[in-house]
Amino acid sequence: MDALLLVVFAYLLGSVLFGEVVAKSKGIDLRAVGSGNVGATNVARALGKKYALLVFLLDLFKGFFPILLSRFYFGLDSWTTFFVGLFAFLGHLYPVFHGFRGGKGVATAFGVLLGISPFLAVLSLLVWLLVFKLKGYVSLASLSACTFAVVLSLFLLPFKLFLMSLIIGVFIFYRHRDNIKRLLEGTELGFKR
Ligand code: NKO
């Protein structure tokens, strides 16, 4: 297995926006609905929770599967795993198959984390669920879980994988800048159809 080839594969797989694919198969343009985003949350707004779960799992797989391959062939604490995780995520943000206009990367980052540390991923998911239950905003839940994951990865992961989490975390915050503005103004979108 060639490391560069695996990184390219991760990027190309990340570049498949399953939200856009599933919505298009239903005759819906996600960019014209709700937040205009291509992620599972906006699929929930456009098509309901069943399809949102499907898209979440598919987008998660884009991060999870390449990381499993990288762990198997190159090991967890390797630069290959660092770049595979980063480029699976960047594929979703800057997808070559969709004019480089991608999503916010939360589900794919979660897949990467699940492949690296199921323990840390499950803890982060619990933070996500708790904040969503208390506050009702997916974006706030995602940003809280992301912060939690980055901080804990400093203590629980090899340093280069903490670095990967940190870079991914910075991109996730940057991609949520409109959500952050809306949260501060009190105009953030809800989640229901
Ligand atoms: O449409 O702008 P919107 O309101 O849709 O969407 C905001 C939303 C975008 O993200 C998604 C994907 C939803 C996935 C939910 C499950 C999350 C589990 C979270 C763990 C996060 C771990 C991040 C790891 C970083 C290293 O936010």
mmCIF file with all atom_site columns, C-alpha atoms and ligand atoms in Angstrom:
data_model
loop_
_atom_site.group_PDB
_atom_site.id
_atom_site.type_symbol
_atom_site.label_atom_id
_atom_site.label_alt_id
_atom_site.label_comp_id
_atom_site.label_asym_id
_atom_site.label_entity_id
_atom_site.label_seq_id
_atom_site.pdbx_PDB_ins_code
_atom_site.Cartn_x
_atom_site.Cartn_y
_atom_site.Cartn_z
_atom_site.occupancy
_atom_site.B_iso_or_equiv
_atom_site.pdbx_formal_charge
_atom_site.auth_seq_id
_atom_site.auth_comp_id
_atom_site.auth_asym_id
_atom_site.auth_atom_id
_atom_site.pdbx_PDB_model_num
ATOM   1   C CA  . MET A 1 1   ? 0.000   0.000  0.000  1.00 0.00 ? 1   MET A CA  1
ATOM   2   C CA  . ASP A 1 2   ? 1.381   3.351  -1.034 1.00 0.00 ? 2   ASP A CA  1
ATOM   3   C CA  . ALA A 1 3   ? 0.956   6.174  1.502  1.00 0.00 ? 3   ALA A CA  1
ATOM   4   C CA  . LEU A 1 4   ? 0.427   8.912  -1.089 1.00 0.00 ? 4   LEU A CA  1
ATOM   5   C CA  . LEU A 1 5   ? -2.146  6.804  -2.903 1.00 0.00 ? 5   LEU A CA  1
ATOM   6   C CA  . LEU A 1 6   ? -4.077  6.288  0.343  1.00 0.00 ? 6   LEU A CA  1
ATOM   7   C CA  . VAL A 1 7   ? -4.073  10.040 1.058  1.00 0.00 ? 7   VAL A CA  1
ATOM   8   C CA  . VAL A 1 8   ? -5.370  10.725 -2.471 1.00 0.00 ? 8   VAL A CA  1
ATOM   9   C CA  . PHE A 1 9   ? -8.030  8.026  -2.028 1.00 0.00 ? 9   PHE A CA  1
ATOM   10  C CA  . ALA A 1 10  ? -9.085  9.606  1.296  1.00 0.00 ? 10  ALA A CA  1
ATOM   11  C CA  . TYR A 1 11  ? -9.386  13.018 -0.363 1.00 0.00 ? 11  TYR A CA  1
ATOM   12  C CA  . LEU A 1 12  ? -11.410 11.635 -3.301 1.00 0.00 ? 12  LEU A CA  1
ATOM   13  C CA  . LEU A 1 13  ? -13.758 9.674  -1.015 1.00 0.00 ? 13  LEU A CA  1
ATOM   14  C CA  . GLY A 1 14  ? -14.137 12.765 1.179  1.00 0.00 ? 14  GLY A CA  1
ATOM   15  C CA  . SER A 1 15  ? -15.063 14.689 -1.961 1.00 0.00 ? 15  SER A CA  1
ATOM   16  C CA  . VAL A 1 16  ? -18.284 12.717 -2.384 1.00 0.00 ? 16  VAL A CA  1
ATOM   17  C CA  . LEU A 1 17  ? -20.938 14.861 -0.708 1.00 0.00 ? 17  LEU A CA  1
ATOM   18  C CA  . PHE A 1 18  ? -23.525 12.256 0.251  1.00 0.00 ? 18  PHE A CA  1
ATOM   19  C CA  . GLY A 1 19  ? -25.983 14.921 1.416  1.00 0.00 ? 19  GLY A CA  1
ATOM   20  C CA  . GLU A 1 20  ? -26.004 16.473 -2.023 1.00 0.00 ? 20  GLU A CA  1
ATOM   21  C CA  . VAL A 1 21  ? -26.181 13.053 -3.731 1.00 0.00 ? 21  VAL A CA  1
ATOM   22  C CA  . VAL A 1 22  ? -29.107 11.804 -1.607 1.00 0.00 ? 22  VAL A CA  1
ATOM   23  C CA  . ALA A 1 23  ? -31.026 15.100 -1.873 1.00 0.00 ? 23  ALA A CA  1
ATOM   24  C CA  . LYS A 1 24  ? -30.513 15.278 -5.634 1.00 0.00 ? 24  LYS A CA  1
ATOM   25  C CA  . SER A 1 25  ? -31.852 11.723 -5.975 1.00 0.00 ? 25  SER A CA  1
ATOM   26  C CA  . LYS A 1 26  ? -35.017 13.082 -4.311 1.00 0.00 ? 26  LYS A CA  1
ATOM   27  C CA  . GLY A 1 27  ? -35.148 16.076 -6.646 1.00 0.00 ? 27  GLY A CA  1
ATOM   28  C CA  . ILE A 1 28  ? -34.065 18.574 -3.976 1.00 0.00 ? 28  ILE A CA  1
ATOM   29  C CA  . ASP A 1 29  ? -31.328 21.199 -4.155 1.00 0.00 ? 29  ASP A CA  1
ATOM   30  C CA  . LEU A 1 30  ? -29.953 21.345 -0.588 1.00 0.00 ? 30  LEU A CA  1
ATOM   31  C CA  . ARG A 1 31  ? -28.256 24.686 -1.222 1.00 0.00 ? 31  ARG A CA  1
ATOM   32  C CA  . ALA A 1 32  ? -31.698 26.262 -1.563 1.00 0.00 ? 32  ALA A CA  1
ATOM   33  C CA  . VAL A 1 33  ? -32.988 24.853 1.762  1.00 0.00 ? 33  VAL A CA  1
ATOM   34  C CA  . GLY A 1 34  ? -32.435 26.014 5.360  1.00 0.00 ? 34  GLY A CA  1
ATOM   35  C CA  . SER A 1 35  ? -28.783 26.866 5.990  1.00 0.00 ? 35  SER A CA  1
ATOM   36  C CA  . GLY A 1 36  ? -27.848 25.971 2.399  1.00 0.00 ? 36  GLY A CA  1
ATOM   37  C CA  . ASN A 1 37  ? -25.350 23.471 3.793  1.00 0.00 ? 37  ASN A CA  1
ATOM   38  C CA  . VAL A 1 38  ? -24.823 19.968 2.413  1.00 0.00 ? 38  VAL A CA  1
ATOM   39  C CA  . GLY A 1 39  ? -24.585 18.190 5.783  1.00 0.00 ? 39  GLY A CA  1
ATOM   40  C CA  . ALA A 1 40  ? -26.851 15.810 7.636  1.00 0.00 ? 40  ALA A CA  1
ATOM   41  C CA  . THR A 1 41  ? -28.507 18.667 9.568  1.00 0.00 ? 41  THR A CA  1
ATOM   42  C CA  . ASN A 1 42  ? -29.751 20.364 6.454  1.00 0.00 ? 42  ASN A CA  1
ATOM   43  C CA  . VAL A 1 43  ? -30.835 17.009 5.029  1.00 0.00 ? 43  VAL A CA  1
ATOM   44  C CA  . ALA A 1 44  ? -32.993 16.701 8.161  1.00 0.00 ? 44  ALA A CA  1
ATOM   45  C CA  . ARG A 1 45  ? -34.587 20.045 7.293  1.00 0.00 ? 45  ARG A CA  1
ATOM   46  C CA  . ALA A 1 46  ? -35.140 19.047 3.665  1.00 0.00 ? 46  ALA A CA  1
ATOM   47  C CA  . LEU A 1 47  ? -35.981 15.337 3.855  1.00 0.00 ? 47  LEU A CA  1
ATOM   48  C CA  . GLY A 1 48  ? -36.450 14.380 7.517  1.00 0.00 ? 48  GLY A CA  1
ATOM   49  C CA  . LYS A 1 49  ? -34.498 12.502 10.142 1.00 0.00 ? 49  LYS A CA  1
ATOM   50  C CA  . LYS A 1 50  ? -34.289 9.108  8.419  1.00 0.00 ? 50  LYS A CA  1
ATOM   51  C CA  . TYR A 1 51  ? -32.373 10.529 5.478  1.00 0.00 ? 51  TYR A CA  1
ATOM   52  C CA  . ALA A 1 52  ? -30.317 12.707 7.829  1.00 0.00 ? 52  ALA A CA  1
ATOM   53  C CA  . LEU A 1 53  ? -29.157 9.597  9.685  1.00 0.00 ? 53  LEU A CA  1
ATOM   54  C CA  . LEU A 1 54  ? -28.272 7.910  6.398  1.00 0.00 ? 54  LEU A CA  1
ATOM   55  C CA  . VAL A 1 55  ? -26.219 10.921 5.250  1.00 0.00 ? 55  VAL A CA  1
ATOM   56  C CA  . PHE A 1 56  ? -24.539 11.214 8.664  1.00 0.00 ? 56  PHE A CA  1
ATOM   57  C CA  . LEU A 1 57  ? -23.439 7.563  8.498  1.00 0.00 ? 57  LEU A CA  1
ATOM   58  C CA  . LEU A 1 58  ? -22.202 7.860  4.903  1.00 0.00 ? 58  LEU A CA  1
ATOM   59  C CA  . ASP A 1 59  ? -20.269 11.083 5.619  1.00 0.00 ? 59  ASP A CA  1
ATOM   60  C CA  . LEU A 1 60  ? -18.857 9.454  8.776  1.00 0.00 ? 60  LEU A CA  1
ATOM   61  C CA  . PHE A 1 61  ? -17.685 6.456  6.722  1.00 0.00 ? 61  PHE A CA  1
ATOM   62  C CA  . LYS A 1 62  ? -15.601 8.794  4.519  1.00 0.00 ? 62  LYS A CA  1
ATOM   63  C CA  . GLY A 1 63  ? -13.407 9.548  7.533  1.00 0.00 ? 63  GLY A CA  1
ATOM   64  C CA  . PHE A 1 64  ? -13.615 6.196  9.282  1.00 0.00 ? 64  PHE A CA  1
ATOM   65  C CA  . PHE A 1 65  ? -12.713 3.800  6.452  1.00 0.00 ? 65  PHE A CA  1
ATOM   66  C CA  . PRO A 1 66  ? -9.504  5.473  5.198  1.00 0.00 ? 66  PRO A CA  1
ATOM   67  C CA  . ILE A 1 67  ? -8.284  5.795  8.804  1.00 0.00 ? 67  ILE A CA  1
ATOM   68  C CA  . LEU A 1 68  ? -8.835  2.075  9.371  1.00 0.00 ? 68  LEU A CA  1
ATOM   69  C CA  . LEU A 1 69  ? -6.783  1.314  6.259  1.00 0.00 ? 69  LEU A CA  1
ATOM   70  C CA  . SER A 1 70  ? -4.055  3.693  7.399  1.00 0.00 ? 70  SER A CA  1
ATOM   71  C CA  . ARG A 1 71  ? -3.920  2.182  10.883 1.00 0.00 ? 71  ARG A CA  1
ATOM   72  C CA  . PHE A 1 72  ? -3.657  -1.292 9.392  1.00 0.00 ? 72  PHE A CA  1
ATOM   73  C CA  . TYR A 1 73  ? -0.910  -0.522 6.873  1.00 0.00 ? 73  TYR A CA  1
ATOM   74  C CA  . PHE A 1 74  ? 0.996   2.352  8.499  1.00 0.00 ? 74  PHE A CA  1
ATOM   75  C CA  . GLY A 1 75  ? 0.052   2.378  12.168 1.00 0.00 ? 75  GLY A CA  1
ATOM   76  C CA  . LEU A 1 76  ? -1.866  4.830  14.320 1.00 0.00 ? 76  LEU A CA  1
ATOM   77  C CA  . ASP A 1 77  ? 0.995   7.142  15.209 1.00 0.00 ? 77  ASP A CA  1
ATOM   78  C CA  . SER A 1 78  ? 2.216   7.773  11.655 1.00 0.00 ? 78  SER A CA  1
ATOM   79  C CA  . TRP A 1 79  ? 2.336   10.781 9.343  1.00 0.00 ? 79  TRP A CA  1
ATOM   80  C CA  . THR A 1 80  ? 0.287   8.771  6.869  1.00 0.00 ? 80  THR A CA  1
ATOM   81  C CA  . THR A 1 81  ? -2.583  8.569  9.369  1.00 0.00 ? 81  THR A CA  1
ATOM   82  C CA  . PHE A 1 82  ? -2.180  12.310 10.060 1.00 0.00 ? 82  PHE A CA  1
ATOM   83  C CA  . PHE A 1 83  ? -2.531  13.155 6.349  1.00 0.00 ? 83  PHE A CA  1
ATOM   84  C CA  . VAL A 1 84  ? -5.218  10.547 5.643  1.00 0.00 ? 84  VAL A CA  1
ATOM   85  C CA  . GLY A 1 85  ? -7.439  12.030 8.374  1.00 0.00 ? 85  GLY A CA  1
ATOM   86  C CA  . LEU A 1 86  ? -6.760  15.582 7.337  1.00 0.00 ? 86  LEU A CA  1
ATOM   87  C CA  . PHE A 1 87  ? -7.384  14.946 3.637  1.00 0.00 ? 87  PHE A CA  1
ATOM   88  C CA  . ALA A 1 88  ? -10.537 12.867 4.137  1.00 0.00 ? 88  ALA A CA  1
ATOM   89  C CA  . PHE A 1 89  ? -11.862 15.893 6.050  1.00 0.00 ? 89  PHE A CA  1
ATOM   90  C CA  . LEU A 1 90  ? -10.559 18.447 3.519  1.00 0.00 ? 90  LEU A CA  1
ATOM   91  C CA  . GLY A 1 91  ? -12.191 16.437 0.716  1.00 0.00 ? 91  GLY A CA  1
ATOM   92  C CA  . HIS A 1 92  ? -15.553 17.114 2.346  1.00 0.00 ? 92  HIS A CA  1
ATOM   93  C CA  . LEU A 1 93  ? -14.783 20.838 2.742  1.00 0.00 ? 93  LEU A CA  1
ATOM   94  C CA  . TYR A 1 94  ? -13.206 21.333 -0.696 1.00 0.00 ? 94  TYR A CA  1
ATOM   95  C CA  . PRO A 1 95  ? -14.658 18.535 -2.861 1.00 0.00 ? 95  PRO A CA  1
ATOM   96  C CA  . VAL A 1 96  ? -13.195 18.133 -6.329 1.00 0.00 ? 96  VAL A CA  1
ATOM   97  C CA  . PHE A 1 97  ? -16.479 16.588 -7.537 1.00 0.00 ? 97  PHE A CA  1
ATOM   98  C CA  . HIS A 1 98  ? -18.612 19.542 -6.425 1.00 0.00 ? 98  HIS A CA  1
ATOM   99  C CA  . GLY A 1 99  ? -16.707 22.601 -7.608 1.00 0.00 ? 99  GLY A CA  1
ATOM   100 C CA  . PHE A 1 100 ? -14.724 22.708 -4.317 1.00 0.00 ? 100 PHE A CA  1
ATOM   101 C CA  . ARG A 1 101 ? -17.839 23.947 -2.480 1.00 0.00 ? 101 ARG A CA  1
ATOM   102 C CA  . GLY A 1 102 ? -18.291 21.513 0.377  1.00 0.00 ? 102 GLY A CA  1
ATOM   103 C CA  . GLY A 1 103 ? -19.707 21.238 3.853  1.00 0.00 ? 103 GLY A CA  1
ATOM   104 C CA  . LYS A 1 104 ? -18.704 21.882 7.462  1.00 0.00 ? 104 LYS A CA  1
ATOM   105 C CA  . GLY A 1 105 ? -17.038 18.535 8.062  1.00 0.00 ? 105 GLY A CA  1
ATOM   106 C CA  . VAL A 1 106 ? -18.512 17.537 11.410 1.00 0.00 ? 106 VAL A CA  1
ATOM   107 C CA  . ALA A 1 107 ? -19.684 14.041 10.463 1.00 0.00 ? 107 ALA A CA  1
ATOM   108 C CA  . THR A 1 108 ? -16.488 13.275 8.552  1.00 0.00 ? 108 THR A CA  1
ATOM   109 C CA  . ALA A 1 109 ? -14.298 14.570 11.406 1.00 0.00 ? 109 ALA A CA  1
ATOM   110 C CA  . PHE A 1 110 ? -16.311 12.358 13.741 1.00 0.00 ? 110 PHE A CA  1
ATOM   111 C CA  . GLY A 1 111 ? -15.563 9.381  11.470 1.00 0.00 ? 111 GLY A CA  1
ATOM   112 C CA  . VAL A 1 112 ? -11.851 10.200 11.554 1.00 0.00 ? 112 VAL A CA  1
ATOM   113 C CA  . LEU A 1 113 ? -11.960 10.434 15.347 1.00 0.00 ? 113 LEU A CA  1
ATOM   114 C CA  . LEU A 1 114 ? -13.909 7.170  15.610 1.00 0.00 ? 114 LEU A CA  1
ATOM   115 C CA  . GLY A 1 115 ? -11.191 5.461  13.579 1.00 0.00 ? 115 GLY A CA  1
ATOM   116 C CA  . ILE A 1 116 ? -8.442  6.946  15.742 1.00 0.00 ? 116 ILE A CA  1
ATOM   117 C CA  . SER A 1 117 ? -9.984  6.642  19.191 1.00 0.00 ? 117 SER A CA  1
ATOM   118 C CA  . PRO A 1 118 ? -13.473 5.150  19.621 1.00 0.00 ? 118 PRO A CA  1
ATOM   119 C CA  . PHE A 1 119 ? -13.284 6.121  23.299 1.00 0.00 ? 119 PHE A CA  1
ATOM   120 C CA  . LEU A 1 120 ? -12.697 9.806  22.554 1.00 0.00 ? 120 LEU A CA  1
ATOM   121 C CA  . ALA A 1 121 ? -15.290 9.704  19.762 1.00 0.00 ? 121 ALA A CA  1
ATOM   122 C CA  . VAL A 1 122 ? -17.991 8.271  22.014 1.00 0.00 ? 122 VAL A CA  1
ATOM   123 C CA  . LEU A 1 123 ? -17.225 10.832 24.735 1.00 0.00 ? 123 LEU A CA  1
ATOM   124 C CA  . SER A 1 124 ? -17.459 13.626 22.141 1.00 0.00 ? 124 SER A CA  1
ATOM   125 C CA  . LEU A 1 125 ? -20.740 12.236 20.869 1.00 0.00 ? 125 LEU A CA  1
ATOM   126 C CA  . LEU A 1 126 ? -22.078 12.346 24.443 1.00 0.00 ? 126 LEU A CA  1
ATOM   127 C CA  . VAL A 1 127 ? -21.069 16.019 24.687 1.00 0.00 ? 127 VAL A CA  1
ATOM   128 C CA  . TRP A 1 128 ? -22.817 16.650 21.339 1.00 0.00 ? 128 TRP A CA  1
ATOM   129 C CA  . LEU A 1 129 ? -26.017 14.921 22.513 1.00 0.00 ? 129 LEU A CA  1
ATOM   130 C CA  . LEU A 1 130 ? -26.000 16.743 25.853 1.00 0.00 ? 130 LEU A CA  1
ATOM   131 C CA  . VAL A 1 131 ? -25.569 20.216 24.331 1.00 0.00 ? 131 VAL A CA  1
ATOM   132 C CA  . PHE A 1 132 ? -28.144 19.484 21.631 1.00 0.00 ? 132 PHE A CA  1
ATOM   133 C CA  . LYS A 1 133 ? -30.656 18.300 24.242 1.00 0.00 ? 133 LYS A CA  1
ATOM   134 C CA  . LEU A 1 134 ? -30.048 21.341 26.461 1.00 0.00 ? 134 LEU A CA  1
ATOM   135 C CA  . LYS A 1 135 ? -29.831 24.039 23.781 1.00 0.00 ? 135 LYS A CA  1
ATOM   136 C CA  . GLY A 1 136 ? -31.497 22.644 20.663 1.00 0.00 ? 136 GLY A CA  1
ATOM   137 C CA  . TYR A 1 137 ? -28.951 23.921 18.147 1.00 0.00 ? 137 TYR A CA  1
ATOM   138 C CA  . VAL A 1 138 ? -26.957 21.436 16.075 1.00 0.00 ? 138 VAL A CA  1
ATOM   139 C CA  . SER A 1 139 ? -24.246 23.987 15.304 1.00 0.00 ? 139 SER A CA  1
ATOM   140 C CA  . LEU A 1 140 ? -23.658 24.772 18.996 1.00 0.00 ? 140 LEU A CA  1
ATOM   141 C CA  . ALA A 1 141 ? -23.584 21.049 19.804 1.00 0.00 ? 141 ALA A CA  1
ATOM   142 C CA  . SER A 1 142 ? -21.061 20.458 17.004 1.00 0.00 ? 142 SER A CA  1
ATOM   143 C CA  . LEU A 1 143 ? -18.797 23.315 18.102 1.00 0.00 ? 143 LEU A CA  1
ATOM   144 C CA  . SER A 1 144 ? -18.912 22.193 21.755 1.00 0.00 ? 144 SER A CA  1
ATOM   145 C CA  . ALA A 1 145 ? -18.138 18.556 20.893 1.00 0.00 ? 145 ALA A CA  1
ATOM   146 C CA  . CYS A 1 146 ? -15.351 19.684 18.576 1.00 0.00 ? 146 CYS A CA  1
ATOM   147 C CA  . THR A 1 147 ? -13.719 21.829 21.286 1.00 0.00 ? 147 THR A CA  1
ATOM   148 C CA  . PHE A 1 148 ? -14.023 18.987 23.770 1.00 0.00 ? 148 PHE A CA  1
ATOM   149 C CA  . ALA A 1 149 ? -12.453 16.525 21.292 1.00 0.00 ? 149 ALA A CA  1
ATOM   150 C CA  . VAL A 1 150 ? -9.502  18.811 20.501 1.00 0.00 ? 150 VAL A CA  1
ATOM   151 C CA  . VAL A 1 151 ? -8.742  19.536 24.160 1.00 0.00 ? 151 VAL A CA  1
ATOM   152 C CA  . LEU A 1 152 ? -8.955  15.870 25.169 1.00 0.00 ? 152 LEU A CA  1
ATOM   153 C CA  . SER A 1 153 ? -6.878  14.747 22.203 1.00 0.00 ? 153 SER A CA  1
ATOM   154 C CA  . LEU A 1 154 ? -3.997  16.782 23.655 1.00 0.00 ? 154 LEU A CA  1
ATOM   155 C CA  . PHE A 1 155 ? -3.992  14.409 26.621 1.00 0.00 ? 155 PHE A CA  1
ATOM   156 C CA  . LEU A 1 156 ? -5.159  11.144 25.037 1.00 0.00 ? 156 LEU A CA  1
ATOM   157 C CA  . LEU A 1 157 ? -3.612  11.022 21.557 1.00 0.00 ? 157 LEU A CA  1
ATOM   158 C CA  . PRO A 1 158 ? -0.093  10.971 20.119 1.00 0.00 ? 158 PRO A CA  1
ATOM   159 C CA  . PHE A 1 159 ? 1.049   14.551 19.510 1.00 0.00 ? 159 PHE A CA  1
ATOM   160 C CA  . LYS A 1 160 ? 0.715   14.478 15.731 1.00 0.00 ? 160 LYS A CA  1
ATOM   161 C CA  . LEU A 1 161 ? -2.883  13.311 16.024 1.00 0.00 ? 161 LEU A CA  1
ATOM   162 C CA  . PHE A 1 162 ? -3.596  16.122 18.478 1.00 0.00 ? 162 PHE A CA  1
ATOM   163 C CA  . LEU A 1 163 ? -2.174  18.438 15.810 1.00 0.00 ? 163 LEU A CA  1
ATOM   164 C CA  . MET A 1 164 ? -4.497  16.873 13.225 1.00 0.00 ? 164 MET A CA  1
ATOM   165 C CA  . SER A 1 165 ? -7.502  17.371 15.547 1.00 0.00 ? 165 SER A CA  1
ATOM   166 C CA  . LEU A 1 166 ? -6.491  20.970 16.177 1.00 0.00 ? 166 LEU A CA  1
ATOM   167 C CA  . ILE A 1 167 ? -6.246  21.780 12.462 1.00 0.00 ? 167 ILE A CA  1
ATOM   168 C CA  . ILE A 1 168 ? -9.581  20.055 11.794 1.00 0.00 ? 168 ILE A CA  1
ATOM   169 C CA  . GLY A 1 169 ? -11.107 21.949 14.736 1.00 0.00 ? 169 GLY A CA  1
ATOM   170 C CA  . VAL A 1 170 ? -9.951  25.314 13.402 1.00 0.00 ? 170 VAL A CA  1
ATOM   171 C CA  . PHE A 1 171 ? -11.501 24.533 9.992  1.00 0.00 ? 171 PHE A CA  1
ATOM   172 C CA  . ILE A 1 172 ? -14.763 23.452 11.650 1.00 0.00 ? 172 ILE A CA  1
ATOM   173 C CA  . PHE A 1 173 ? -15.015 26.745 13.567 1.00 0.00 ? 173 PHE A CA  1
ATOM   174 C CA  . TYR A 1 174 ? -14.173 28.741 10.437 1.00 0.00 ? 174 TYR A CA  1
ATOM   175 C CA  . ARG A 1 175 ? -16.857 26.866 8.461  1.00 0.00 ? 175 ARG A CA  1
ATOM   176 C CA  . HIS A 1 176 ? -19.414 27.630 11.202 1.00 0.00 ? 176 HIS A CA  1
ATOM   177 C CA  . ARG A 1 177 ? -18.731 31.376 11.165 1.00 0.00 ? 177 ARG A CA  1
ATOM   178 C CA  . ASP A 1 178 ? -22.242 32.207 9.884  1.00 0.00 ? 178 ASP A CA  1
ATOM   179 C CA  . ASN A 1 179 ? -23.735 29.848 12.492 1.00 0.00 ? 179 ASN A CA  1
ATOM   180 C CA  . ILE A 1 180 ? -21.665 31.563 15.209 1.00 0.00 ? 180 ILE A CA  1
ATOM   181 C CA  . LYS A 1 181 ? -22.923 34.963 14.070 1.00 0.00 ? 181 LYS A CA  1
ATOM   182 C CA  . ARG A 1 182 ? -26.520 33.699 14.161 1.00 0.00 ? 182 ARG A CA  1
ATOM   183 C CA  . LEU A 1 183 ? -26.025 32.078 17.584 1.00 0.00 ? 183 LEU A CA  1
ATOM   184 C CA  . LEU A 1 184 ? -24.733 35.390 18.970 1.00 0.00 ? 184 LEU A CA  1
ATOM   185 C CA  . GLU A 1 185 ? -27.620 37.313 17.398 1.00 0.00 ? 185 GLU A CA  1
ATOM   186 C CA  . GLY A 1 186 ? -30.174 34.746 18.572 1.00 0.00 ? 186 GLY A CA  1
ATOM   187 C CA  . THR A 1 187 ? -31.252 33.963 15.010 1.00 0.00 ? 187 THR A CA  1
ATOM   188 C CA  . GLU A 1 188 ? -29.719 30.517 14.550 1.00 0.00 ? 188 GLU A CA  1
ATOM   189 C CA  . LEU A 1 189 ? -31.860 28.045 12.611 1.00 0.00 ? 189 LEU A CA  1
ATOM   190 C CA  . GLY A 1 190 ? -33.634 25.246 14.418 1.00 0.00 ? 190 GLY A CA  1
ATOM   191 C CA  . PHE A 1 191 ? -33.572 21.702 13.341 1.00 0.00 ? 191 PHE A CA  1
ATOM   192 C CA  . LYS A 1 192 ? -37.177 20.736 12.599 1.00 0.00 ? 192 LYS A CA  1
ATOM   193 C CA  . ARG A 1 193 ? -38.569 20.315 9.128  1.00 0.00 ? 193 ARG A CA  1
HETATM 194 O O1  . NKO B 2 .   ? -27.139 23.250 8.516  1.00 0.00 ? 1   NKO B O1  1
HETATM 195 O O2  . NKO B 2 .   ? -25.472 24.954 9.351  1.00 0.00 ? 1   NKO B O2  1
HETATM 196 P P1  . NKO B 2 .   ? -26.372 23.821 9.716  1.00 0.00 ? 1   NKO B P1  1
HETATM 197 O O3  . NKO B 2 .   ? -27.321 24.178 10.849 1.00 0.00 ? 1   NKO B O3  1
HETATM 198 O O4  . NKO B 2 .   ? -24.700 18.682 9.660  1.00 0.00 ? 1   NKO B O4  1
HETATM 199 O O5  . NKO B 2 .   ? -25.458 22.598 10.227 1.00 0.00 ? 1   NKO B O5  1
HETATM 200 C C1  . NKO B 2 .   ? -24.550 22.759 11.296 1.00 0.00 ? 1   NKO B C1  1
HETATM 201 C C2  . NKO B 2 .   ? -23.936 21.427 11.635 1.00 0.00 ? 1   NKO B C2  1
HETATM 202 C C3  . NKO B 2 .   ? -23.275 20.814 10.419 1.00 0.00 ? 1   NKO B C3  1
HETATM 203 O O6  . NKO B 2 .   ? -22.889 19.494 10.706 1.00 0.00 ? 1   NKO B O6  1
HETATM 204 C C4  . NKO B 2 .   ? -23.692 18.463 10.285 1.00 0.00 ? 1   NKO B C4  1
HETATM 205 C C5  . NKO B 2 .   ? -23.279 17.087 10.670 1.00 0.00 ? 1   NKO B C5  1
HETATM 206 C C6  . NKO B 2 .   ? -24.013 16.674 11.913 1.00 0.00 ? 1   NKO B C6  1
HETATM 207 C C7  . NKO B 2 .   ? -23.327 15.582 12.666 1.00 0.00 ? 1   NKO B C7  1
HETATM 208 C C8  . NKO B 2 .   ? -23.848 15.411 14.046 1.00 0.00 ? 1   NKO B C8  1
HETATM 209 C C9  . NKO B 2 .   ? -23.119 14.369 14.885 1.00 0.00 ? 1   NKO B C9  1
HETATM 210 C C10 . NKO B 2 .   ? -21.981 14.738 15.555 1.00 0.00 ? 1   NKO B C10 1
HETATM 211 C C11 . NKO B 2 .   ? -21.053 14.053 16.418 1.00 0.00 ? 1   NKO B C11 1
HETATM 212 C C12 . NKO B 2 .   ? -20.071 15.041 16.864 1.00 0.00 ? 1   NKO B C12 1
HETATM 213 C C13 . NKO B 2 .   ? -18.729 14.878 17.289 1.00 0.00 ? 1   NKO B C13 1
HETATM 214 C C14 . NKO B 2 .   ? -17.825 15.988 16.800 1.00 0.00 ? 1   NKO B C14 1
HETATM 215 C C15 . NKO B 2 .   ? -16.407 15.643 16.847 1.00 0.00 ? 1   NKO B C15 1
HETATM 216 C C16 . NKO B 2 .   ? -15.499 16.546 16.053 1.00 0.00 ? 1   NKO B C16 1
HETATM 217 C C17 . NKO B 2 .   ? -14.079 16.090 16.108 1.00 0.00 ? 1   NKO B C17 1
HETATM 218 C C18 . NKO B 2 .   ? -13.086 17.106 15.770 1.00 0.00 ? 1   NKO B C18 1
HETATM 219 C C19 . NKO B 2 .   ? -11.692 16.666 15.906 1.00 0.00 ? 1   NKO B C19 1
HETATM 220 O O7  . NKO B 2 .   ? -22.994 21.603 12.669 1.00 0.00 ? 1   NKO B O7  1
#
